[in-house]
mmCIF file of C-alpha atoms in Angstrom:
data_model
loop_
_atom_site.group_PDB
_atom_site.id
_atom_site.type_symbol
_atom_site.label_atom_id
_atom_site.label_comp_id
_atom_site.label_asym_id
_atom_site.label_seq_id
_atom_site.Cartn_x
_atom_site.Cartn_y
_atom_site.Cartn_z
ATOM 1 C CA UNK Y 1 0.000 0.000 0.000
ATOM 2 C CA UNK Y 2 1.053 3.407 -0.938
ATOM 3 C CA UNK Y 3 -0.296 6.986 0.715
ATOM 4 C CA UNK Y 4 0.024 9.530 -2.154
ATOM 5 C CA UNK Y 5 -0.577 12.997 -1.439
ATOM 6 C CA UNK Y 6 -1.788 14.858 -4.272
ATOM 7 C CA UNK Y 7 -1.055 18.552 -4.560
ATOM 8 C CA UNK Y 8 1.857 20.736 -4.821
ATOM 9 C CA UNK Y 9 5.037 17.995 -3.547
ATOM 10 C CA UNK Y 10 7.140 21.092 -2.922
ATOM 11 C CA UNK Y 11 5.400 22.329 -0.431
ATOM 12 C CA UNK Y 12 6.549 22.491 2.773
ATOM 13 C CA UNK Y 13 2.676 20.757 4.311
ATOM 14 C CA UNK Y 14 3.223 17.845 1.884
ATOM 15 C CA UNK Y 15 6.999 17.026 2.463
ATOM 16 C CA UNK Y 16 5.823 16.715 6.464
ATOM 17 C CA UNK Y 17 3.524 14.582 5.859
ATOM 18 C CA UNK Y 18 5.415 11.953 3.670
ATOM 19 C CA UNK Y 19 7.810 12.327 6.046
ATOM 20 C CA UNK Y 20 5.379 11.857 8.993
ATOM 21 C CA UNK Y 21 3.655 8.594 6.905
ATOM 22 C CA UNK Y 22 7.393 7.088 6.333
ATOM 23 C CA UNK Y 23 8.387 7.471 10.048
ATOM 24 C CA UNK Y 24 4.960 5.524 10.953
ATOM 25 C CA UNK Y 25 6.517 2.763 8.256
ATOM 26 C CA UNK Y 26 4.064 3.817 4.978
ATOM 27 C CA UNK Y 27 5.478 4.025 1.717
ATOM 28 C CA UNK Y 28 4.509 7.533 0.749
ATOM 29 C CA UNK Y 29 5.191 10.299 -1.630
ATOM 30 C CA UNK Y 30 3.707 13.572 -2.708
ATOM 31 C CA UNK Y 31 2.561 14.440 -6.595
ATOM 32 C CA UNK Y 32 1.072 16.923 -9.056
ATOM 33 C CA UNK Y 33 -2.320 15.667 -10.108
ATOM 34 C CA UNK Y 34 -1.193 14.916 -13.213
ATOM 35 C CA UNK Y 35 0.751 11.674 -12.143
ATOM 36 C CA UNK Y 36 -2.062 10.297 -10.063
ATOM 37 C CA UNK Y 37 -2.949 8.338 -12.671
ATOM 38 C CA UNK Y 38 0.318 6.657 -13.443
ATOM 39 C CA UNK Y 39 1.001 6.161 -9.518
ATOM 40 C CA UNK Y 40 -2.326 5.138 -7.986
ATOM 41 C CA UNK Y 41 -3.257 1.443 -7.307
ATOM 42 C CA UNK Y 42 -6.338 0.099 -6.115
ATOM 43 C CA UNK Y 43 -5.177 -0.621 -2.393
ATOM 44 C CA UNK Y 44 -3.310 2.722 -2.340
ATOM 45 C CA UNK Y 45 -4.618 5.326 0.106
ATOM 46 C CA UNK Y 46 -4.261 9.074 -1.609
ATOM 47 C CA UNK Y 47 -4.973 12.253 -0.065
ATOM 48 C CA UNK Y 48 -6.300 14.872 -1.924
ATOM 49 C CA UNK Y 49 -4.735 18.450 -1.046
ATOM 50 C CA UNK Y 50 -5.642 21.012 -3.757
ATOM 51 C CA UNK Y 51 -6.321 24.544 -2.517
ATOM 52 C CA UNK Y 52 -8.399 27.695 -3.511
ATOM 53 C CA UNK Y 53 -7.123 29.277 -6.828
ATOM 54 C CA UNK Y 54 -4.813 32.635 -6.002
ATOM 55 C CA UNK Y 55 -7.064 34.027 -8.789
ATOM 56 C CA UNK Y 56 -9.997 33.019 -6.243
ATOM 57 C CA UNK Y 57 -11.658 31.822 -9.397
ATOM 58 C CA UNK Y 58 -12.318 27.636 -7.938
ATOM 59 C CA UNK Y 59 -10.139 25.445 -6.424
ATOM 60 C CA UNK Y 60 -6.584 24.420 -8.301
ATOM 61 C CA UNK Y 61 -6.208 22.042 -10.918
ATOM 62 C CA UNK Y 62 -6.379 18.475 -9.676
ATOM 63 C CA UNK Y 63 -10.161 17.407 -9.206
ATOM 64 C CA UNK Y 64 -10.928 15.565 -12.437
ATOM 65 C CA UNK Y 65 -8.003 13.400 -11.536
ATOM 66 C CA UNK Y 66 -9.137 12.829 -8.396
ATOM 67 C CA UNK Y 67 -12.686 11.990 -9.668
ATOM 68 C CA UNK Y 68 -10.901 9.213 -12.204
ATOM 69 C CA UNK Y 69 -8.912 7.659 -9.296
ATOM 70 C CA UNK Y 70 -12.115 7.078 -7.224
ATOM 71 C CA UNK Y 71 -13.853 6.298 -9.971
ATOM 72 C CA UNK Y 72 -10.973 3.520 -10.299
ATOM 73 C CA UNK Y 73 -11.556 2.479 -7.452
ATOM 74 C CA UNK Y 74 -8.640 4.058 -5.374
ATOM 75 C CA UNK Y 75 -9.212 4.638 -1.557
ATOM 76 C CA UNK Y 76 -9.184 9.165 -1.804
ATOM 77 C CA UNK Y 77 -9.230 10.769 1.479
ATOM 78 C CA UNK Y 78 -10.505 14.727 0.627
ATOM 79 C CA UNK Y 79 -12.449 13.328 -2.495
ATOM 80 C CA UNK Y 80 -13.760 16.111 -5.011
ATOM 81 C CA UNK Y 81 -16.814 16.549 -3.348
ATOM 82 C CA UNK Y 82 -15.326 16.848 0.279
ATOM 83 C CA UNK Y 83 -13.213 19.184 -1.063
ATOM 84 C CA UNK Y 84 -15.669 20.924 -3.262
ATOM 85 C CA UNK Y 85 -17.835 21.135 -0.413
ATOM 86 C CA UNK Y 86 -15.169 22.486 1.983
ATOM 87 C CA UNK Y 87 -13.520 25.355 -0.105
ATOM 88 C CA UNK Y 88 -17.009 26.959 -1.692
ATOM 89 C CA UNK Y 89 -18.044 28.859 0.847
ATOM 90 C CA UNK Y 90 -22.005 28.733 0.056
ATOM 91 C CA UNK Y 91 -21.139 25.138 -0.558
ATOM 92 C CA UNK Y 92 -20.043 24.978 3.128
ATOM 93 C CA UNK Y 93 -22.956 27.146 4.406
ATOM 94 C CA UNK Y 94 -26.014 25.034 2.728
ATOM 95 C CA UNK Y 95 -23.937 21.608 4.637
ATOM 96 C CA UNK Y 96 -23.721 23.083 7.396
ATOM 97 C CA UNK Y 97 -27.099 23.973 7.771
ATOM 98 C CA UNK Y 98 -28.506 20.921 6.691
ATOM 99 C CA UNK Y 99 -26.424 19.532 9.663
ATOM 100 C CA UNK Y 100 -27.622 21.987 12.177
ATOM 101 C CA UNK Y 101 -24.396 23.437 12.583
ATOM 102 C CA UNK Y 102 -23.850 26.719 14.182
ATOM 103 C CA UNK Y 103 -22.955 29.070 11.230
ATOM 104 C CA UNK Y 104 -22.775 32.637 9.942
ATOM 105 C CA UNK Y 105 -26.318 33.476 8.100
ATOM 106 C CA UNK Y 106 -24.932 33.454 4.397
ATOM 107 C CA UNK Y 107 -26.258 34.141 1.317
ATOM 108 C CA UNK Y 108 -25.173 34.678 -2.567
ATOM 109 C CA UNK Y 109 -24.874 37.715 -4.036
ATOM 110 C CA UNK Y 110 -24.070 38.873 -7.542
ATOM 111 C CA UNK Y 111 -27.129 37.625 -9.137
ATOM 112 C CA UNK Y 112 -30.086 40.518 -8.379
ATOM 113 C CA UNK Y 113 -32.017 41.244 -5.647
ATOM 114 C CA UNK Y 114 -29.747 41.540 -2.851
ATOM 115 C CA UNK Y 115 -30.737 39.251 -0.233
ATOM 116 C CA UNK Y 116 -31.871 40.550 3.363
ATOM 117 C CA UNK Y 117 -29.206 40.232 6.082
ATOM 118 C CA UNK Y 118 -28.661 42.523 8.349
ATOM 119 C CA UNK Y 119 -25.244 45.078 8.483
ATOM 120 C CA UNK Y 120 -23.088 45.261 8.890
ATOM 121 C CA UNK Y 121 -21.969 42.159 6.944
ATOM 122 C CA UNK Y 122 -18.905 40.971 5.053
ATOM 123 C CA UNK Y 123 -18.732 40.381 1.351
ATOM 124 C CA UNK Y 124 -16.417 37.493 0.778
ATOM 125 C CA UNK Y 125 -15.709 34.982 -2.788
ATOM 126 C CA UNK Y 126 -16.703 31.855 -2.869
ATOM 127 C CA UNK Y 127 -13.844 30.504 -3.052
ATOM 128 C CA UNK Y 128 -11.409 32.298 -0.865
ATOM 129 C CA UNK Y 129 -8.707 31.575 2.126
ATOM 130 C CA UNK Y 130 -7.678 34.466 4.533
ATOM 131 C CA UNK Y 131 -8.830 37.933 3.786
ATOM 132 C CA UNK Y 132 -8.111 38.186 0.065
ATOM 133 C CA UNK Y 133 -11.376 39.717 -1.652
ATOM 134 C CA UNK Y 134 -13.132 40.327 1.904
ATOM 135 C CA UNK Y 135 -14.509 43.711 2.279
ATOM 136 C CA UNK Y 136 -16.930 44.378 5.700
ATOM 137 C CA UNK Y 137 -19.711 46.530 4.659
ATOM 138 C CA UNK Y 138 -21.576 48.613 6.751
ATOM 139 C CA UNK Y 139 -24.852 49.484 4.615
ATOM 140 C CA UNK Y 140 -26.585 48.669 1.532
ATOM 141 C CA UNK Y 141 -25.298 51.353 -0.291
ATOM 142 C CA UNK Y 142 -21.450 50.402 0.810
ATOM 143 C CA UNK Y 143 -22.271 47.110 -0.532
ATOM 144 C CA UNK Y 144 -23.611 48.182 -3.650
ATOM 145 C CA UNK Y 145 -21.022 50.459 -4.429
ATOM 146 C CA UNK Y 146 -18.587 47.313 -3.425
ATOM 147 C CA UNK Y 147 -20.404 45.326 -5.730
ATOM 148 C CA UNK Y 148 -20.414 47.006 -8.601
ATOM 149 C CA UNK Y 149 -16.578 47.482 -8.455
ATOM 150 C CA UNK Y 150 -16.433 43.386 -7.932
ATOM 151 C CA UNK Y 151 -17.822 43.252 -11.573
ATOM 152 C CA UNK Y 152 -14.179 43.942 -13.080
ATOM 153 C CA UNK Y 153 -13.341 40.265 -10.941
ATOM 154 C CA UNK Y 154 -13.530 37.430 -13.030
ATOM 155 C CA UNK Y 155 -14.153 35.420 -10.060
ATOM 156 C CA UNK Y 156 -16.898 37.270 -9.191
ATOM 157 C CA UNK Y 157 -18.164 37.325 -12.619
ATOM 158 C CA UNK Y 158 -18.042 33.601 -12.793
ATOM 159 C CA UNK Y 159 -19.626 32.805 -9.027
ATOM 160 C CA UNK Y 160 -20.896 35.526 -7.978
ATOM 161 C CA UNK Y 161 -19.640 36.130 -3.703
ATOM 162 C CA UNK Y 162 -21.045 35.525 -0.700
ATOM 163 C CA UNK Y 163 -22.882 37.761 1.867
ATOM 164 C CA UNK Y 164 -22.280 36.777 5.364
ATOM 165 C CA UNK Y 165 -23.974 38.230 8.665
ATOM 166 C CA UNK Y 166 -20.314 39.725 10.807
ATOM 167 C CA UNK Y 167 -20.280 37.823 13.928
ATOM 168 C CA UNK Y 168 -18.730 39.832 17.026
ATOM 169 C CA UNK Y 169 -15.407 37.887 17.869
ATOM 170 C CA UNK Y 170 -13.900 37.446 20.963
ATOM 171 C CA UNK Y 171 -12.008 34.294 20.699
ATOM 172 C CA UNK Y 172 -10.520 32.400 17.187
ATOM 173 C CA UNK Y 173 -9.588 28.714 17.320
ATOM 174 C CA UNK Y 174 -8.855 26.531 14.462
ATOM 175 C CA UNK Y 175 -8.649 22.842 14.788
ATOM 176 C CA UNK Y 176 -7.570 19.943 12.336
ATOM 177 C CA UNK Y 177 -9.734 16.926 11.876
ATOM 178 C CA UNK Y 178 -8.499 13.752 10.472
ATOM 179 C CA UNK Y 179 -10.062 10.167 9.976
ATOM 180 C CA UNK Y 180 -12.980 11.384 12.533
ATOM 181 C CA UNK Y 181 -10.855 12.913 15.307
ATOM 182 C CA UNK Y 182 -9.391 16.341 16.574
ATOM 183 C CA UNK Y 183 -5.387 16.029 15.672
ATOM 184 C CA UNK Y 184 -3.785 17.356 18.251
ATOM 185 C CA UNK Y 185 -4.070 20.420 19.498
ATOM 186 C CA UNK Y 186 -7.606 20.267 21.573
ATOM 187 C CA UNK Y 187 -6.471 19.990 24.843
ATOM 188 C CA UNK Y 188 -7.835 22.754 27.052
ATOM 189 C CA UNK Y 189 -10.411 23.474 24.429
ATOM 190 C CA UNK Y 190 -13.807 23.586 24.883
ATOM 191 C CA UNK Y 191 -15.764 20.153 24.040
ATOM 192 C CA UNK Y 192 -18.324 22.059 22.125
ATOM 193 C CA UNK Y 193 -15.623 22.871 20.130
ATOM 194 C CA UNK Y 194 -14.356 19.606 19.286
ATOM 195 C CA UNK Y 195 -17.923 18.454 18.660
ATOM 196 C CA UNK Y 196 -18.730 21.124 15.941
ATOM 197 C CA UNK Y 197 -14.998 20.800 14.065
ATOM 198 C CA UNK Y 198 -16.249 16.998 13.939
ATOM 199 C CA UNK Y 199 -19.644 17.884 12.931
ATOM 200 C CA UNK Y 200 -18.635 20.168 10.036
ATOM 201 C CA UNK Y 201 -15.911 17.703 8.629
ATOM 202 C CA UNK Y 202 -18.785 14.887 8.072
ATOM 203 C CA UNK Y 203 -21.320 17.765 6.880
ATOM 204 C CA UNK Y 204 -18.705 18.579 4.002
ATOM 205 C CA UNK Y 205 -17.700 14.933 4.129
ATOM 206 C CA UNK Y 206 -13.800 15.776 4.500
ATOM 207 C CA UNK Y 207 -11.286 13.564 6.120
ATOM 208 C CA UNK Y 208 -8.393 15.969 6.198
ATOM 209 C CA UNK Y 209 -9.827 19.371 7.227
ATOM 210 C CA UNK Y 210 -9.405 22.841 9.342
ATOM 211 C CA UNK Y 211 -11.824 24.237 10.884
ATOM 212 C CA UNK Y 212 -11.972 27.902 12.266
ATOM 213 C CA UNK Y 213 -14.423 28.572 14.712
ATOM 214 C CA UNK Y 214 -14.825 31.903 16.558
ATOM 215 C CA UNK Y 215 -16.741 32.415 19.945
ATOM 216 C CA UNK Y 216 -18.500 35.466 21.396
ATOM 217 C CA UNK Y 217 -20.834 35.543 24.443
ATOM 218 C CA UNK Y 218 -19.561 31.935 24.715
ATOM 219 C CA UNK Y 219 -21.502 30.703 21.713
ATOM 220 C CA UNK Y 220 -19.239 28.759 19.292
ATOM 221 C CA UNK Y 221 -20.012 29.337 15.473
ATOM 222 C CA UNK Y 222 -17.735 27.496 12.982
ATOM 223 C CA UNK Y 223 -16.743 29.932 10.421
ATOM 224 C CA UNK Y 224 -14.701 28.725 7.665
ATOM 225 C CA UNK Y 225 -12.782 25.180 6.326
ATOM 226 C CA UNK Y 226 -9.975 24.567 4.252
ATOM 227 C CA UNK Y 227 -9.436 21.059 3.088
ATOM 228 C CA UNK Y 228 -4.930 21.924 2.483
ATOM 229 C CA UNK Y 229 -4.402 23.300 5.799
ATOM 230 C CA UNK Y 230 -0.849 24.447 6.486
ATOM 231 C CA UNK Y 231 0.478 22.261 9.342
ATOM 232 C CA UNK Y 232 3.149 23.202 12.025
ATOM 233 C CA UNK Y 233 2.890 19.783 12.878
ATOM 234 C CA UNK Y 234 2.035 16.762 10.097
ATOM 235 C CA UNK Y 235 2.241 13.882 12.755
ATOM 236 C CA UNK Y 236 -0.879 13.891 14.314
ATOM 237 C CA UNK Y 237 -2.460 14.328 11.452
ATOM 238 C CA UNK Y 238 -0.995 11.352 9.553
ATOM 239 C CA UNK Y 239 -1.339 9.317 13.204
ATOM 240 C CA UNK Y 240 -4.764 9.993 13.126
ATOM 241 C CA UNK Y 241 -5.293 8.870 10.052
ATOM 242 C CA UNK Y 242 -3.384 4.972 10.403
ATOM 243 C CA UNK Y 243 -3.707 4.758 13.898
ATOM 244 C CA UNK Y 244 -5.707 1.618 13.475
ATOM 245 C CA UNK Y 245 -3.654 -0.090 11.269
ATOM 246 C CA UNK Y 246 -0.489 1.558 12.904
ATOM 247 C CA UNK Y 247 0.442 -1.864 14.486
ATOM 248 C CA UNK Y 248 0.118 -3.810 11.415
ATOM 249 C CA UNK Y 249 2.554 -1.182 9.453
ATOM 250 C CA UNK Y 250 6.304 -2.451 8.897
ATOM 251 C CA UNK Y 251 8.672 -0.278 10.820
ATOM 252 C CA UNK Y 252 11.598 1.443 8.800
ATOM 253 C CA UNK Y 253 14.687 1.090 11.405
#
């Protein structure tokens, strides 16, 4: 068996974990989409990592491949739709709310009639990580004027962005779920908080996943995922994963 992560093998995320999965005895290596096809077995375990465009315009090149490998029949942890489903941000917010997860009232702008949520609010793309394209907006007409600037964004001209109620923060946490559990880095949180990073990982149906959640008035809210986390620490992430089998791995002296 052979863990392949698929995304961009030099970065620094993807050489820890091959390094983490080859200290736990896995054969693993990292590749561009492109050679998934050529590498992947049935019996082979591959991670999907692909990230949001820097254009913001989707997620990067890599999910047809993925799509052929399952199709294939290959084991893909972060399959297209997980990751689909984790890096669209209305995406995320229609899961989430189908799973009764605590969330930020969203809804899709760019099409018409703006939608009624209450300011201010923050304009954000679809597909987005950090605070590239996010604008707060404190009435319509601030929005509108926003808006009509976003037209120029062939992002926004292609998806349209996403309106999302601003939720007073007084505390951010992020937290990594793999294969069903908090990896490392819960202790001394809040339980709530593990239960809602677990809950949105199944909603989206990711097995490799961050999720932010903020808290005010002690009221967790999960607020955003991203499916190609940057990790300090790739270990727990790749224990959590194979901890079952673990035992039944060959050790590399």
């Amino acid at each position: 068996m052979a863990f392949l992560i698929v995304g961009k093998p030099s970065e620094p995320t993807c050489s820890a974990i091959v390094a983490a999965a080859c200290e736990l005895g896995l054969e693993a290596a990292a590749l561009e989409p492109s050679r998934l096809s050529r590498s992947a077995r049935v019996g082979d375990v591959v991670l999907g990592r692909l990230s949001v465009r820097a254009s913001l315009a989707g997620v990067e090149r890599g999910l047809d491949e993925l799509s052929r490998a399952v199709a294939r029949g290959v084991f893909v942890l972060n399959p297209p739709t997980g990751i689909l489903a984790a890096s669209d941000k209305l995406a995320t917010a229609l899961r989430l709310a189908r799973a009764g997860v605590p969330h930020p009232r969203t809804a899709l702008v760019g099409g018409g009639t703006l939608p009624a949520v209450g300011f201010p609010a923050v304009v954000k793309p679809r597909f987005g990580a950090g605070s590239a394209g996010v604008k707060l907006c404190d009435d319509v007409e601030d929005l509108e004027r926003h808006l009509d600037g976003l037209r120029r964004e062939r992002w926004y001209r292609r998806y349209g962005a996403v309106l999302q109620e601003l939720v007073p923060v007084e505390r951010e946490l992020r937290l990594v779920v793999a294969g069903g559990r908090v990896a490392g880095g819960a202790e001394g949180e809040p339980v709530e908080a593990t239960r809602l990073a677990l809950a949105a990982a199944a909603a989206t149906e990711t097995d490799v996943v961050a999720v932010d959640l903020v808290e005010h008035g002690g009221t967790l809210v999960v607020l955003d995922l991203d499916p190609a986390p940057v990790l300090d620490d790739a270990r727990p992430v790749v224990e959590a994963l194979f901890q079952d089998v673990a035992p039944a791995l060959p050790r590399i002296a």
